[in-house]
Structures are given as structure tokens and as C-alpha cells.
mmCIF file of C-alpha atoms in Angstrom:
data_model
loop_
_atom_site.group_PDB
_atom_site.id
_atom_site.type_symbol
_atom_site.label_atom_id
_atom_site.label_comp_id
_atom_site.label_asym_id
_atom_site.label_seq_id
_atom_site.Cartn_x
_atom_site.Cartn_y
_atom_site.Cartn_z
ATOM 1 C CA MET A 1 110.069 52.941 92.951
ATOM 2 C CA LYS A 2 106.488 54.703 93.692
ATOM 3 C CA LYS A 3 108.677 56.886 96.163
ATOM 4 C CA LYS A 4 111.198 57.688 93.723
ATOM 5 C CA LEU A 5 108.184 58.664 91.561
ATOM 6 C CA LEU A 6 105.889 60.497 94.091
ATOM 7 C CA MET A 7 109.668 62.556 94.921
ATOM 8 C CA ALA A 8 110.436 63.214 91.217
ATOM 9 C CA ALA A 9 106.766 64.217 90.525
ATOM 10 C CA LEU A 10 107.030 66.648 93.926
ATOM 11 C CA SER A 11 110.619 67.727 92.789
ATOM 12 C CA ILE A 12 108.217 69.400 89.447
ATOM 13 C CA ALA A 13 105.653 70.254 90.778
ATOM 14 C CA MET A 14 107.796 73.086 93.253
ATOM 15 C CA ALA A 15 109.579 73.664 89.979
ATOM 16 C CA PHE A 16 106.791 75.018 88.334
ATOM 17 C CA VAL A 17 105.010 76.972 91.269
ATOM 18 C CA ALA A 18 108.835 78.550 91.521
ATOM 19 C CA ALA A 19 109.281 79.505 88.520
ATOM 20 C CA ALA A 20 105.281 80.745 88.037
ATOM 21 C CA PRO A 21 105.248 84.940 87.043
ATOM 22 C CA ALA A 22 104.347 87.400 90.211
ATOM 23 C CA PHE A 23 102.039 88.762 88.263
ATOM 24 C CA ALA A 24 98.093 87.157 87.773
ATOM 25 C CA ASP A 25 95.852 89.881 86.469
ATOM 26 C CA GLY A 26 97.999 92.632 87.533
ATOM 27 C CA LEU A 27 97.288 90.938 91.006
ATOM 28 C CA ILE A 28 100.714 91.322 92.928
ATOM 29 C CA ASP A 29 101.871 87.787 95.071
ATOM 30 C CA GLN A 30 101.573 88.373 98.769
ATOM 31 C CA LYS A 31 105.131 86.935 98.997
ATOM 32 C CA SER A 32 106.205 89.885 96.453
ATOM 33 C CA ALA A 33 105.812 92.630 99.651
ATOM 34 C CA SER A 34 109.287 92.178 102.199
ATOM 35 C CA GLY A 35 107.689 94.128 104.786
ATOM 36 C CA SER A 36 110.700 96.014 105.019
ATOM 37 C CA GLU A 37 111.020 97.853 101.858
ATOM 38 C CA LYS A 38 111.129 101.485 102.255
ATOM 39 C CA ILE A 39 109.556 104.103 99.474
ATOM 40 C CA GLY A 40 108.845 106.927 98.376
ATOM 41 C CA ILE A 41 105.415 107.812 96.786
ATOM 42 C CA ILE A 42 104.426 109.893 94.302
ATOM 43 C CA SER A 43 101.423 109.954 91.717
ATOM 44 C CA THR A 44 101.795 109.837 88.867
ATOM 45 C CA ALA A 45 99.033 111.941 86.852
ATOM 46 C CA LEU A 46 100.770 114.834 88.993
ATOM 47 C CA ASN A 47 104.240 114.359 88.484
ATOM 48 C CA ASN A 48 104.907 117.196 86.255
ATOM 49 C CA VAL A 49 102.812 120.339 87.148
ATOM 50 C CA GLY A 50 105.871 122.199 88.198
ATOM 51 C CA PHE A 51 106.609 120.948 91.768
ATOM 52 C CA ASN A 52 108.820 116.566 92.643
ATOM 53 C CA ALA A 53 105.400 115.971 95.482
ATOM 54 C CA ARG A 54 105.577 112.911 97.434
ATOM 55 C CA MET A 55 102.102 111.387 99.818
ATOM 56 C CA ASN A 56 103.123 113.260 102.687
ATOM 57 C CA CYS A 57 101.661 113.178 106.134
ATOM 58 C CA ALA A 58 100.149 116.457 106.553
ATOM 59 C CA GLY A 59 101.182 119.003 109.089
ATOM 60 C CA ASN A 60 104.424 119.255 111.187
ATOM 61 C CA SER A 61 105.012 117.032 113.677
ATOM 62 C CA SER A 62 107.129 114.305 115.213
ATOM 63 C CA SER A 63 105.356 112.262 116.314
ATOM 64 C CA ASN A 64 102.073 110.306 114.335
ATOM 65 C CA TYR A 65 98.194 110.254 115.177
ATOM 66 C CA ASN A 66 94.681 108.826 114.787
ATOM 67 C CA ASN A 67 93.237 111.385 111.466
ATOM 68 C CA ARG A 68 96.270 112.577 110.786
ATOM 69 C CA ASN A 69 95.834 113.914 106.892
ATOM 70 C CA VAL A 70 97.224 112.795 104.189
ATOM 71 C CA ASP A 71 98.604 115.115 101.551
ATOM 72 C CA LEU A 72 101.482 116.043 98.537
ATOM 73 C CA TYR A 73 104.281 117.906 99.181
ATOM 74 C CA TYR A 74 107.158 119.208 98.008
ATOM 75 C CA ILE A 75 109.798 115.958 98.079
ATOM 76 C CA VAL A 76 111.482 116.663 101.904
ATOM 77 C CA GLN A 77 115.185 114.201 101.136
ATOM 78 C CA TYR A 78 114.202 110.867 103.771
ATOM 79 C CA SER A 79 111.472 112.711 105.742
ATOM 80 C CA ASN A 80 109.622 109.636 107.815
ATOM 81 C CA ASP A 81 106.261 112.088 106.672
ATOM 82 C CA GLN A 82 107.261 111.078 103.107
ATOM 83 C CA THR A 83 108.188 107.983 103.863
ATOM 84 C CA TRP A 84 106.204 104.255 103.414
ATOM 85 C CA ARG A 85 106.934 100.899 104.392
ATOM 86 C CA VAL A 86 104.852 97.999 102.059
ATOM 87 C CA ASP A 87 104.048 94.886 104.566
ATOM 88 C CA THR A 88 102.384 91.810 104.096
ATOM 89 C CA ALA A 89 99.055 90.803 105.194
ATOM 90 C CA PRO A 90 97.014 88.230 106.159
ATOM 91 C CA GLY A 91 95.351 87.022 103.127
ATOM 92 C CA ASN A 92 95.590 86.986 99.620
ATOM 93 C CA ASN A 93 97.042 89.759 97.785
ATOM 94 C CA ARG A 94 95.997 92.374 101.151
ATOM 95 C CA TYR A 95 98.324 94.691 102.448
ATOM 96 C CA TYR A 96 99.392 97.842 104.952
ATOM 97 C CA ILE A 97 101.177 101.207 103.914
ATOM 98 C CA GLU A 98 102.581 102.464 106.580
ATOM 99 C CA SER A 99 104.569 105.252 107.258
ATOM 100 C CA LEU A 100 108.559 105.608 109.185
ATOM 101 C CA THR A 101 106.398 108.230 111.888
ATOM 102 C CA THR A 102 105.417 106.381 114.769
ATOM 103 C CA ASP A 103 104.371 108.074 117.858
ATOM 104 C CA ALA A 104 105.646 108.136 121.118
ATOM 105 C CA TYR A 105 104.791 104.810 122.314
ATOM 106 C CA LYS A 106 106.531 103.497 118.870
ATOM 107 C CA ASN A 107 102.631 102.791 117.287
ATOM 108 C CA ILE A 108 102.845 102.266 113.971
ATOM 109 C CA TYR A 109 100.202 103.899 111.383
ATOM 110 C CA ALA A 110 98.677 102.846 108.178
ATOM 111 C CA LEU A 111 97.132 104.580 105.541
ATOM 112 C CA ASN A 112 93.338 104.962 106.126
ATOM 113 C CA ILE A 113 89.591 105.294 104.473
ATOM 114 C CA TYR A 114 87.634 107.133 106.611
ATOM 115 C CA ARG A 115 84.562 106.640 106.866
ATOM 116 C CA TYR A 116 81.748 109.007 108.005
ATOM 117 C CA ASN A 117 79.608 111.732 106.732
ATOM 118 C CA SER A 118 81.822 114.874 107.701
ATOM 119 C CA ASN A 119 85.036 113.799 105.292
ATOM 120 C CA TYR A 120 83.928 110.407 103.803
ATOM 121 C CA GLY A 121 86.621 108.971 101.342
ATOM 122 C CA ASN A 122 89.430 110.802 103.117
ATOM 123 C CA CYS A 123 92.675 109.648 103.334
ATOM 124 C CA ASP A 124 94.418 109.677 106.261
ATOM 125 C CA ILE A 125 96.425 107.374 108.718
ATOM 126 C CA MET A 126 95.200 106.188 111.828
ATOM 127 C CA LYS A 127 97.221 103.502 114.451
ATOM 128 C CA LEU A 128 97.208 100.232 112.628
ATOM 129 C CA SER A 129 96.753 97.877 115.852
ATOM 130 C CA GLY A 130 92.960 97.343 116.262
ATOM 131 C CA ASN A 131 92.202 99.582 112.430
ATOM 132 C CA GLU A 132 93.706 96.255 109.609
ATOM 133 C CA TYR A 133 90.398 96.444 108.431
ATOM 134 C CA ASP A 134 90.470 100.040 106.508
ATOM 135 C CA ALA A 135 93.578 99.893 106.558
ATOM 136 C CA SER A 136 93.624 96.543 104.463
ATOM 137 C CA ILE A 137 94.944 97.797 100.945
ATOM 138 C CA ARG A 138 95.153 95.331 97.114
ATOM 139 C CA TYR A 139 97.600 96.153 95.027
ATOM 140 C CA LEU A 140 97.143 96.290 91.031
ATOM 141 C CA ALA A 141 100.547 96.251 88.487
ATOM 142 C CA ILE A 142 99.977 98.779 86.160
ATOM 143 C CA SER A 143 103.440 98.832 84.991
ATOM 144 C CA ASP A 144 105.979 95.897 84.728
ATOM 145 C CA GLY A 145 108.943 95.573 87.326
ATOM 146 C CA GLU A 146 109.792 93.909 90.848
ATOM 147 C CA PRO A 147 106.574 94.982 92.689
ATOM 148 C CA PHE A 148 108.010 97.695 96.061
ATOM 149 C CA SER A 149 110.939 98.345 94.090
ATOM 150 C CA TYR A 150 111.773 101.629 93.193
ATOM 151 C CA GLY A 151 110.034 103.280 89.628
ATOM 152 C CA PHE A 152 107.670 100.190 90.048
ATOM 153 C CA THR A 153 103.941 101.756 89.689
ATOM 154 C CA CYS A 154 100.702 100.365 90.396
ATOM 155 C CA ALA A 155 96.916 100.747 91.440
ATOM 156 C CA LEU A 156 96.138 100.684 95.662
ATOM 157 C CA GLN A 157 92.663 99.877 95.337
ATOM 158 C CA HIS A 158 90.782 98.943 99.302
ATOM 159 C CA TYR A 159 90.914 95.542 100.162
ATOM 160 C CA TYR A 160 87.755 95.492 101.434
ATOM 161 C CA TYR A 161 85.701 99.002 99.716
ATOM 162 C CA PRO A 162 86.241 97.404 96.010
ATOM 163 C CA THR A 163 85.225 100.578 93.781
ATOM 164 C CA TYR A 164 87.484 102.830 95.995
ATOM 165 C CA PHE A 165 91.038 103.493 95.214
ATOM 166 C CA VAL A 166 93.917 105.909 96.599
ATOM 167 C CA GLY A 167 93.667 108.722 94.036
ATOM 168 C CA ALA A 168 95.555 112.423 94.048
ATOM 169 C CA THR A 169 93.075 115.011 93.339
ATOM 170 C CA ARG A 170 93.233 118.971 93.267
ATOM 171 C CA ASN A 171 90.949 120.641 96.032
ATOM 172 C CA GLY A 172 92.963 123.362 97.138
ATOM 173 C CA VAL A 173 94.360 121.666 100.256
ATOM 174 C CA GLY A 174 97.426 121.481 102.182
ATOM 175 C CA PRO A 175 100.458 123.813 100.449
ATOM 176 C CA LEU A 176 100.967 122.110 96.742
ATOM 177 C CA LYS A 177 96.580 122.224 96.524
ATOM 178 C CA CYS A 178 96.520 118.835 96.363
ATOM 179 C CA ASP A 179 94.583 116.486 99.168
ATOM 180 C CA VAL A 180 95.211 112.547 98.625
ATOM 181 C CA ARG A 181 91.848 110.503 98.763
ATOM 182 C CA TRP A 182 89.650 107.465 98.395
ATOM 183 C CA LEU A 183 88.043 108.112 94.986
ATOM 184 C CA ALA A 184 85.239 105.779 93.483
ATOM 185 C CA SER A 185 86.938 104.993 89.973
ATOM 186 C CA SER A 186 89.315 102.278 88.872
ATOM 187 C CA ALA A 187 93.075 101.071 88.124
ATOM 188 C CA ASN A 188 93.102 102.908 85.204
ATOM 189 C CA ASP A 189 92.498 106.937 86.179
ATOM 190 C CA VAL A 190 95.779 108.467 86.164
ATOM 191 C CA TYR A 191 94.855 109.920 89.304
ATOM 192 C CA CYS A 192 95.010 106.454 91.440
ATOM 193 C CA GLN A 193 98.180 105.434 89.916
ATOM 194 C CA TRP A 194 101.570 105.665 92.223
ATOM 195 C CA THR A 195 105.258 104.996 91.405
ATOM 196 C CA HIS A 196 107.911 104.308 94.385
ATOM 197 C CA VAL A 197 110.228 106.748 93.984
ATOM 198 C CA PHE A 198 113.205 106.726 96.388
ATOM 199 C CA ASN A 199 114.013 104.312 99.363
ATOM 200 C CA HIS A 200 114.822 105.471 102.773
ATOM 201 C CA SER A 201 118.438 105.410 104.110
#
């Protein structure tokens, strides 16, 4: 009898956990990222400036490399340089945003915070292996909807430097004069809010 009661209590507890929402105080449950979602990302603040821009690995290159700048650029359909994969990392609500462009050795590159005085706070990409600390990102939900899916809006906060958020800024960098940087800001700043806009096929 005790065993049956224990099993019943366990079943109720498991059902409760399964029914719990994926969001808690704006955070996204780590299990929400499949690791296989392939998305484009657009700044919500710069969406209506006469072009449809995407978060983009800067320059023309068929191969990624360390400290390649990230900027905004006109949409190029199915470009690996504008397509990103959200991958889970060990820990609570910790993710990497990985470029679909690799290098000759198939190394994965992820969004990175540049922490040197020459250009502190720049958002670039670095080889993920060995750089997991600076590549760690926390997702904060801005809109309702399915995380990591088309139309989902979020803020991207650095996991270990929580005062910094990935933001779009009009500072004259790149063809569209819009750079992507880590800004000392908050999730409430529209320049630090991003929407997933298309799936790579």
C-alpha cells in the first residue's frame, strides 16, 4: 500500500513539473533550446529604417575566423553568415549562439564579448572550444510564443557579465552603418531586443 501511495505521489509530482511553464521571470528554460534550431536574428529597434537587416558576420568570407566582427547587413537569403543556431550549454539558462559558417576544420564559432581596451564590448565571433566563458548567453523572453522559433523576441544578456546585453547601435560601422555591440543596458532597451525572423533551409 505504501508503495502504491509513493508511486501515485511521484506521478502527481512529475505531472506538475511537466505542466510548469517554460518561462520564469522572463528566463527561458534550458530545455527549450533543441540545439538544432537555425534562425535569422533582427534588431527590433532597427527593423524600420528602410532595409530588412540581419545580424551578420561582417565581410565576405566562406570561412570563419577569430574576432570576425558582427554587424547588421541586408538580408541575404540562406546565408550561413546570417544564420545562427541556439545551442544549450551546461548550467541554468545558459546558451551559445553559433554561426552556421565554420572554418576549414569545421570548428564552430559563437557570439563573443571582446574584452580588450582597444574595442571593449564589441560583439564578434570566436571559436567556441576554449572560449565557452565569454560565449555564454542568457535568454530573456520579451514576447510570448515558442522560444527559438519564428517571431520570438528576446534580449540576449551575457551570462557572466550580466550588465551587458547584445545591442544594435548606429555608429557608422559596416555597409549599413549599424554595428552589434555588448551594451551596458537592460532588457527594456529596444536596441537590445532581437527577433528570430527566418529558418535556414
